[in-house]
Amino acid sequence: MEFTDAIVVGSGAGGGCCAKVLAAAGIRVVMFERGEWNRTDPLGEDDLAGQRSPCVVLGPGPHGRRTRKEHFHDNGDDGVVRPNNAACVGSGTVTYGAMGWRFLPDDFRLKSKYGELEGSTMDDWPFTYDDLEPFYEQAEWEVGVAGSDEGNPFCGPRKKNYPMPPFPYTPESKIMDAAFRKQGLHPFPTPLLRNSIPFNGRPACIHNRFCVGYQCPIDAKNGTQNTVIPAAIATGNLDLRIRCMVVEVMMDDTGKAVGVKYFDENHQLRELRAKVVVLAAAALGTARLLLASKSGRFPNGIGNAHDVVGRNVQTHRYVGARGFWKEELFTEDGPGTNVAICDYSHDNPGFVGGGILHTDFQFTPYIFAGGSVLHGTASWGQEHKNLMRRFYRRQIRIIGPIQDMPTWQRRVVLNDSVRDCWGLPFVRSEGQGHINDVKAGNFLSDRAYEILQKTGAEHIQHQGKNDRPPFGGAGQHQGGTCRMGNDPKTSVTNGWGKVHETENLYLADGSLLVSIGGFNPALTIMALGFRVGAGIVRDWDSMKG
Amino acid sequence: MKKNTSLSRRAFGKWVTVVGGGTAAGIGGVHLLDCAGDAAKGQWLALTDNEIRILEAVAEQIIPTDRDPGAKEARVVVYIDRQLAPDAAYAHLAERYREWLAALDSAAKRSGKPFAELSWGEQTSLLREAESGKIPKEVWNVKTPQSFFHTVVNHVKQGFYGTPAHGGNFNYASYRMLGVIVPTCTGRNRVS
Ligand SMILES: Cc1cc2nc3c(=O)[nH]c(=O)nc-3n(C[C@H](O)[C@H](O)[C@H](O)COP(=O)(O)OP(=O)(O)OC[C@H]3O[C@@H](n4cnc5c(N)ncnc54)[C@H](O)[C@@H]3O)c2cc1C
Ligand code: SF4
C-alpha cells in the first residue's frame, strides 16, 4: 500500500494553487491529473482547433479513448454529449482568455444585500470579500495579473497593487473607453492574467491576434501550469502524476477519507492512501467523484446526506451588443479585450446582480462567419460573402457574463447509462435556471446597445437577449455544485472547503462557489485554492495524526 | 490584399517552417509546398467523385466565386472530404453526407438534371427549399433531414474561412480576401 501526506485531484485553477500552498509548507503532495502537459505546437495557430471553435481538434486534451473529454448532457437527452473545459496540467488556465477578475464585495453577500430571491437558492458566502482579499493578492502576484483599478470606483479595497501595469488599448477599446466616459460610466483596463511586461522569468505578451482558446506560444499567459505548479514541484514535495484518472474517494466508517482509487497511465487500477484528500476536478468533475464514491456510510455519495451535491450549478450567459464602425478597426494586435465597466454589476432596477461589459477578444474569420453578419441577412451565398468583406474589419463589440442565480432544481446528476472507459458514469445536467437571468441579461444587452448607439457605430445588434431562463448547463465557466456554507442541509462544505460530513476531505475548485459572480471566475477559484490550502496547513498538526 | 503586404510576405516564410509539411501553394512569388493536392490527384478519402461533384456545387453556392475566389477555388471540398475520412473529425457524419447529397441529387433530377448541372438559379432555389425543409417527403425519402444543409453550411465556412492546414482555404483565399495576415500569431513575426 502506498502512502503520502496529501492527495490533490485535478491540476487546474484551484488544484494548482492549493497544491502549491501545501507543498511549500512541507506537506508531501501527490497530484493526479487525467490529462498531460499541453505542448505548444503549430496547432496553436489553428483557427479550427481553438476552444472557441473546436472543429477539427478539441483544444488541449485529453484525447483518445482512454482520456476522452469529460462529457455532459446539456439538454436532458441521453444521446447528445458535448465536451467540457480543458483537461491538461493547468486545465482551462492554459488556454483561457485570462481575464483575472476579483469579485465585488457585494457578490459575497447577495442575500444580505437583496433579501430572498424567490425560486432561487442565492445566498451569502460564509465569509466576506475582506476574508478572501489576501488570497486574491496571492493569486495576482503568484500567478500574475496586469491591471489597474484606478478608474473603477466599484472594486473592493486592495492592500497591494497589481504586479504589472495594464495592457495598452486597441483602437476598438479606445473608442469604447471614450464612449463609456461620455456617458458618465467608469471604464478601466480589463485585468489580465498575462504579462504586460516581463514577469516571473517569462517574457511580455507579443499580442497575438487569436489568444483565447490556445496555449500561449511564448508563455506570456499565466496559468497554474507555468507558475504555482512548477513552484510546487521545485519544493521537492509535489509528485505530479499525469494521465491518471481518479475514480473513487475511499472513506472509512468514521467519515474519514483514507485515499483514492485511480487508473494509472497504463490503465491499472491502483490505490493511494493519504491523511488528507483534496478534490479539484472542476465543478462537474468534483460533484461526479463525490456522487460516484458510494460506501456504507455514504450510500448516496460523499457529503450528500441532504441531497445537495450537484445542485445550485451555475454558469454564465454572455450578453451585450455589437455594431460596426465607419472605418476599419481591426488591427493585428491581440488579444483584444482591454476595457471594461462594472457600472451594471449591482443595484440595477428590478433584478438581482448584473454583470460587467468589456470589449471582446478578436474574432477569427471563421467565428465571425458563423450565422448571418447582420440580423435578417442571409447566412450563406453571395450576400453573406459581401457582408463578410464589408464588415469583418469593422466590428465593435461589448459583452459580459451575467451573474447566474442558482436554483435547487438546476443541477448535475450521475448518468448511469453513459459511462467513460473506466466505467465511471458521466454527469447529466437538468433543471431550469432562474428568470432573473433573463431580466439581467436583457437589461445588460439593452445598455450595451445604447452605449454603442452613442458611439456612432452602425448596424447595432443585441447579443444574447433571450426570453427563457437557461436550461441545465455549465461549460467553461462552471461552479456551485458543492457550495460552501454554514448549514449542512444547504451546503456541501464549510467556509474552508471541508466537506461537512467528513474530517479530512476538502474541495478546492469552482464547485465551492456560492455565487459565480458577474465575472469570469478563474481568479476567484485560484484565491479559493490558496485559501483552502492555508486552512489545511493551519490544521495540519491535528490531521497528520 | 489590403494591408501589411510586406509583413505577410515574411510571415508566409515562417508559416512553412511552423507548419512543416502542411499546406498549399505559392503566394506572391514565394513558392511553398503543395500538399493540399488531394483534389488535383482525384484521390478522395471519404467521398466518391460524384459526391464530390455535388458537394462542390453546393459549396460554391454557399460561398460563390466573385472578384475573390469562392469555395471551389479555395478547395473547400478537400477540407470536408478529409474531415469525413475514417477517424477524422467528422467521420461520424460521413454517412449522413452521402445520404444528403444523394437525396439532393434526386430532388434535382426531378427536372431532368443532376444537381451540379442545374442552372445557378435552380441550384439556389433547391438549396433554399432544403434549408427550410420544403422538398416534398416523397422526394426526400432518406433519414438524414433536409436541414442537414445547416451543417454543410457550417463545414463549408470552416473550409473557406479556417486555416489552410486542414486542406481548405487554398492559397489563403479568405485570409487574403479579408486582409488578414498569416500566420495567425502575428505577434510572433513581430519579435523575430
Ligand atoms: C477557452 C476558455 C476561456 C476561458 N476564459 C476565462 C477567462 O478569461 N477568465 C476566467 O476567469 N476564466 C476563464 N475560463 C474558465 C477557467 O478556465 C475555469 O473557470 C477554471 O479553470 C476552473 O477552475 P477549476 O479549478 O474549478 O477547474 P479546472 O481548472 O478545470 O481543473 C480541473 C482539472 O481536474 C482534472 N480532472 C477532472 N477530473 C479528474 C479525475 N477524475 N482525475 C484526475 N483529474 C481530473 C481536469 O483534467 C482538470 O485539469 C476559460 C475557460 C476556457 C476553456
Ligand atoms: S496574445 Fe499574448 S498572451 Fe496571448 S498568446 Fe499571444 S503572446 Fe501569448
Tab-separated table of C-alpha atoms in Angstrom, chain A residues 257-493:
chain	number	residue	atom	x	y	z
A	257	ALA	CA	-11.140	9.905	3.771
A	258	VAL	CA	-8.409	7.311	3.575
A	259	GLY	CA	-7.297	7.802	-0.010
A	260	VAL	CA	-8.329	7.421	-3.629
A	261	LYS	CA	-8.616	4.760	-6.294
A	262	TYR	CA	-7.220	5.716	-9.662
A	263	PHE	CA	-6.294	4.310	-13.026
A	264	ASP	CA	-2.653	4.954	-13.783
A	265	GLU	CA	-1.351	5.708	-17.239
A	266	ASN	CA	-1.165	2.007	-18.008
A	267	HIS	CA	-4.803	1.610	-17.170
A	268	GLN	CA	-4.032	-0.215	-13.932
A	269	LEU	CA	-6.398	0.386	-11.045
A	270	ARG	CA	-4.392	1.499	-8.012
A	271	GLU	CA	-4.933	2.881	-4.550
A	272	LEU	CA	-3.097	5.650	-2.812
A	273	ARG	CA	-3.697	6.464	0.846
A	274	ALA	CA	-3.237	9.852	2.440
A	275	LYS	CA	-4.012	11.907	5.512
A	276	VAL	CA	-5.938	14.487	3.603
A	277	VAL	CA	-7.699	14.381	0.228
A	278	VAL	CA	-8.474	17.487	-1.835
A	279	LEU	CA	-10.769	17.322	-4.858
A	280	ALA	CA	-10.218	19.994	-7.500
A	281	ALA	CA	-11.604	18.282	-10.583
A	282	ALA	CA	-13.731	21.331	-11.556
A	283	ALA	CA	-17.354	21.858	-10.563
A	284	LEU	CA	-18.728	18.975	-12.604
A	285	GLY	CA	-15.783	16.628	-12.080
A	286	THR	CA	-15.771	17.079	-8.318
A	287	ALA	CA	-19.525	16.551	-8.000
A	288	ARG	CA	-19.154	13.479	-10.168
A	289	LEU	CA	-16.486	11.994	-7.902
A	290	LEU	CA	-18.457	12.705	-4.721
A	291	LEU	CA	-21.623	11.199	-6.177
A	292	ALA	CA	-19.816	8.171	-7.557
A	293	SER	CA	-17.993	7.395	-4.282
A	294	LYS	CA	-20.649	5.380	-2.518
A	295	SER	CA	-19.953	3.470	0.665
A	296	GLY	CA	-21.746	2.106	3.711
A	297	ARG	CA	-21.578	5.389	5.455
A	298	PHE	CA	-22.287	7.426	2.335
A	299	PRO	CA	-24.830	5.446	0.325
A	300	ASN	CA	-25.761	8.476	-1.806
A	301	GLY	CA	-22.253	9.711	-2.340
A	302	ILE	CA	-19.964	11.640	-0.046
A	303	GLY	CA	-21.314	14.809	1.532
A	304	ASN	CA	-24.680	14.097	0.019
A	305	ALA	CA	-26.823	13.179	3.042
A	306	HIS	CA	-29.058	16.150	2.262
A	307	ASP	CA	-29.017	15.752	-1.498
A	308	VAL	CA	-27.084	18.968	-2.109
A	309	VAL	CA	-24.167	17.655	-4.177
A	310	GLY	CA	-24.608	18.675	-7.797
A	311	ARG	CA	-27.288	21.254	-7.078
A	312	ASN	CA	-27.068	25.029	-7.484
A	313	VAL	CA	-24.912	24.582	-10.542
A	314	GLN	CA	-24.141	27.897	-12.189
A	315	THR	CA	-22.642	29.089	-15.380
A	316	HIS	CA	-22.624	32.296	-17.382
A	317	ARG	CA	-24.864	33.622	-20.064
A	318	TYR	CA	-22.993	36.129	-22.184
A	319	VAL	CA	-24.857	39.178	-23.383
A	320	GLY	CA	-24.050	42.500	-24.991
A	321	ALA	CA	-24.252	44.167	-28.353
A	322	ARG	CA	-22.206	44.578	-31.449
A	323	GLY	CA	-22.101	47.103	-34.181
A	324	PHE	CA	-19.857	48.166	-37.000
A	325	TRP	CA	-17.589	51.142	-37.179
A	326	LYS	CA	-17.444	53.560	-40.064
A	327	GLU	CA	-13.855	52.662	-40.768
A	328	GLU	CA	-11.729	49.615	-40.291
A	329	LEU	CA	-10.925	48.961	-36.661
A	330	PHE	CA	-9.343	45.584	-36.936
A	331	THR	CA	-5.710	45.509	-36.018
A	332	GLU	CA	-3.406	42.605	-35.819
A	333	ASP	CA	-2.919	43.458	-32.152
A	334	GLY	CA	-4.407	40.851	-29.872
A	335	PRO	CA	-5.632	39.621	-27.616
A	336	GLY	CA	-8.386	42.231	-27.823
A	337	THR	CA	-10.219	42.537	-24.578
A	338	ASN	CA	-8.952	45.703	-22.951
A	339	VAL	CA	-11.523	47.920	-21.349
A	340	ALA	CA	-14.435	47.155	-19.049
A	341	ILE	CA	-17.064	48.671	-16.783
A	342	CYS	CA	-18.593	47.490	-13.507
A	343	ASP	CA	-21.331	50.114	-13.527
A	344	TYR	CA	-24.048	47.499	-14.073
A	345	SER	CA	-22.757	44.781	-11.784
A	346	HIS	CA	-25.185	45.656	-8.985
A	347	ASP	CA	-28.009	47.990	-7.951
A	348	ASN	CA	-29.934	47.669	-11.176
A	349	PRO	CA	-33.686	48.137	-11.363
A	350	GLY	CA	-35.889	45.065	-10.959
A	351	PHE	CA	-33.434	42.222	-10.587
A	352	VAL	CA	-30.531	40.893	-8.554
A	353	GLY	CA	-26.914	41.342	-9.588
A	354	GLY	CA	-25.900	42.133	-13.139
A	355	GLY	CA	-22.615	41.896	-14.957
A	356	ILE	CA	-19.637	43.576	-16.494
A	357	LEU	CA	-19.319	44.793	-20.045
A	358	HIS	CA	-15.982	44.577	-21.796
A	359	THR	CA	-14.554	44.683	-25.292
A	360	ASP	CA	-14.089	41.200	-26.618
A	361	PHE	CA	-11.274	39.087	-27.952
A	362	GLN	CA	-10.559	39.290	-31.646
A	363	PHE	CA	-12.747	37.165	-33.856
A	364	THR	CA	-11.215	34.677	-36.245
A	365	PRO	CA	-12.680	34.849	-39.752
A	366	TYR	CA	-14.462	31.546	-39.198
A	367	ILE	CA	-16.053	32.629	-35.920
A	368	PHE	CA	-17.134	35.894	-37.498
A	369	ALA	CA	-18.658	33.967	-40.400
A	370	GLY	CA	-20.987	31.951	-38.201
A	371	GLY	CA	-24.680	32.684	-38.734
A	372	SER	CA	-25.517	35.901	-40.536
A	373	VAL	CA	-23.420	39.026	-40.307
A	374	LEU	CA	-26.370	41.371	-39.808
A	375	HIS	CA	-29.774	40.483	-38.427
A	376	GLY	CA	-32.139	39.356	-41.122
A	377	THR	CA	-29.485	38.815	-43.771
A	378	ALA	CA	-28.553	35.523	-45.388
A	379	SER	CA	-26.207	33.185	-43.583
A	380	TRP	CA	-24.814	31.881	-46.880
A	381	GLY	CA	-24.499	32.827	-50.523
A	382	GLN	CA	-23.397	35.993	-52.236
A	383	GLU	CA	-24.974	38.312	-49.678
A	384	HIS	CA	-23.133	36.651	-46.826
A	385	LYS	CA	-19.836	36.870	-48.642
A	386	ASN	CA	-20.396	40.540	-49.436
A	387	LEU	CA	-21.115	41.296	-45.807
A	388	MET	CA	-18.068	39.366	-44.651
A	389	ARG	CA	-15.895	41.550	-46.843
A	390	ARG	CA	-17.650	44.703	-45.794
A	391	PHE	CA	-17.754	44.202	-42.054
A	392	TYR	CA	-15.092	41.795	-40.823
A	393	ARG	CA	-12.627	44.551	-40.096
A	394	ARG	CA	-15.153	46.944	-38.604
A	395	GLN	CA	-16.683	45.088	-35.696
A	396	ILE	CA	-17.088	46.855	-32.359
A	397	ARG	CA	-18.473	44.758	-29.558
A	398	ILE	CA	-19.067	44.834	-25.819
A	399	ILE	CA	-20.261	41.837	-23.900
A	400	GLY	CA	-20.127	40.311	-20.460
A	401	PRO	CA	-21.185	37.389	-18.276
A	402	ILE	CA	-24.376	37.685	-16.251
A	403	GLN	CA	-24.405	36.792	-12.568
A	404	ASP	CA	-26.270	33.490	-12.678
A	405	MET	CA	-28.814	32.864	-9.905
A	406	PRO	CA	-28.668	29.293	-8.616
A	407	THR	CA	-31.807	27.203	-8.260
A	408	TRP	CA	-32.387	23.996	-6.340
A	409	GLN	CA	-33.697	22.138	-9.404
A	410	ARG	CA	-30.873	23.045	-11.696
A	411	ARG	CA	-28.190	20.501	-11.063
A	412	VAL	CA	-25.983	17.740	-12.341
A	413	VAL	CA	-26.701	14.089	-11.586
A	414	LEU	CA	-24.869	10.892	-12.376
A	415	ASN	CA	-25.970	9.397	-15.624
A	416	ASP	CA	-25.563	5.678	-15.151
A	417	SER	CA	-26.376	4.918	-18.743
A	418	VAL	CA	-23.370	6.786	-20.144
A	419	ARG	CA	-20.010	5.779	-18.756
A	420	ASP	CA	-16.443	6.549	-19.660
A	421	CYS	CA	-13.942	3.843	-20.402
A	422	TRP	CA	-13.102	3.489	-16.724
A	423	GLY	CA	-16.705	2.694	-16.006
A	424	LEU	CA	-17.367	5.968	-14.242
A	425	PRO	CA	-20.769	7.447	-15.134
A	426	PHE	CA	-20.820	10.846	-16.809
A	427	VAL	CA	-22.945	13.583	-15.377
A	428	ARG	CA	-26.081	14.927	-16.926
A	429	SER	CA	-27.395	18.371	-16.176
A	430	GLU	CA	-31.026	19.061	-15.618
A	431	GLY	CA	-33.387	21.738	-14.378
A	432	GLN	CA	-34.048	25.305	-15.271
A	433	GLY	CA	-32.145	28.437	-14.367
A	434	HIS	CA	-33.808	31.455	-12.794
A	435	ILE	CA	-35.862	34.108	-14.559
A	436	ASN	CA	-33.568	36.719	-13.010
A	437	ASP	CA	-31.056	35.666	-15.648
A	438	VAL	CA	-33.420	36.746	-18.383
A	439	LYS	CA	-34.099	40.112	-16.797
A	440	ALA	CA	-30.451	40.799	-16.069
A	441	GLY	CA	-29.344	39.612	-19.483
A	442	ASN	CA	-31.847	41.693	-21.388
A	443	PHE	CA	-31.148	44.744	-19.252
A	444	LEU	CA	-27.431	44.494	-19.837
A	445	SER	CA	-27.832	43.844	-23.525
A	446	ASP	CA	-30.030	46.933	-23.814
A	447	ARG	CA	-27.433	49.060	-22.025
A	448	ALA	CA	-24.709	47.741	-24.325
A	449	TYR	CA	-26.905	48.560	-27.302
A	450	GLU	CA	-27.467	52.144	-26.140
A	451	ILE	CA	-23.818	52.692	-25.391
A	452	LEU	CA	-22.841	51.500	-28.839
A	453	GLN	CA	-25.511	53.676	-30.410
A	454	LYS	CA	-23.942	56.737	-28.913
A	455	THR	CA	-20.524	55.904	-30.306
A	456	GLY	CA	-21.900	56.369	-33.794
A	457	ALA	CA	-21.479	52.724	-34.691
A	458	GLU	CA	-23.861	51.373	-37.333
A	459	HIS	CA	-25.970	48.251	-37.691
A	460	ILE	CA	-26.087	47.632	-33.967
A	461	GLN	CA	-27.489	44.307	-32.814
A	462	HIS	CA	-28.317	42.889	-29.433
A	463	GLN	CA	-26.411	39.791	-28.495
A	464	GLY	CA	-27.590	37.070	-26.143
A	465	LYS	CA	-31.037	38.540	-25.474
A	466	ASN	CA	-33.389	35.770	-24.532
A	467	ASP	CA	-36.793	35.295	-23.019
A	468	ARG	CA	-36.200	31.916	-21.433
A	469	PRO	CA	-34.079	31.020	-18.441
A	470	PRO	CA	-31.139	28.804	-19.313
A	471	PHE	CA	-31.695	25.073	-19.053
A	472	GLY	CA	-29.134	22.837	-17.374
A	473	GLY	CA	-25.721	23.906	-18.393
A	474	ALA	CA	-22.236	24.503	-17.076
A	475	GLY	CA	-19.482	24.763	-19.616
A	476	GLN	CA	-16.230	26.649	-19.473
A	477	HIS	CA	-17.463	28.657	-16.514
A	478	GLN	CA	-18.904	26.085	-14.171
A	479	GLY	CA	-19.467	26.493	-10.483
A	480	GLY	CA	-21.508	25.924	-7.408
A	481	THR	CA	-22.178	22.180	-7.414
A	482	CYS	CA	-20.784	21.794	-3.879
A	483	ARG	CA	-21.276	25.214	-2.415
A	484	MET	CA	-19.733	26.400	0.835
A	485	GLY	CA	-21.922	27.330	3.767
A	486	ASN	CA	-22.514	27.013	7.470
A	487	ASP	CA	-25.643	24.866	7.217
A	488	PRO	CA	-25.001	21.243	6.213
A	489	LYS	CA	-28.556	20.990	4.938
A	490	THR	CA	-27.995	23.551	2.223
A	491	SER	CA	-24.265	23.359	1.584
A	492	VAL	CA	-21.631	20.691	0.990
A	493	THR	CA	-18.547	22.195	2.633
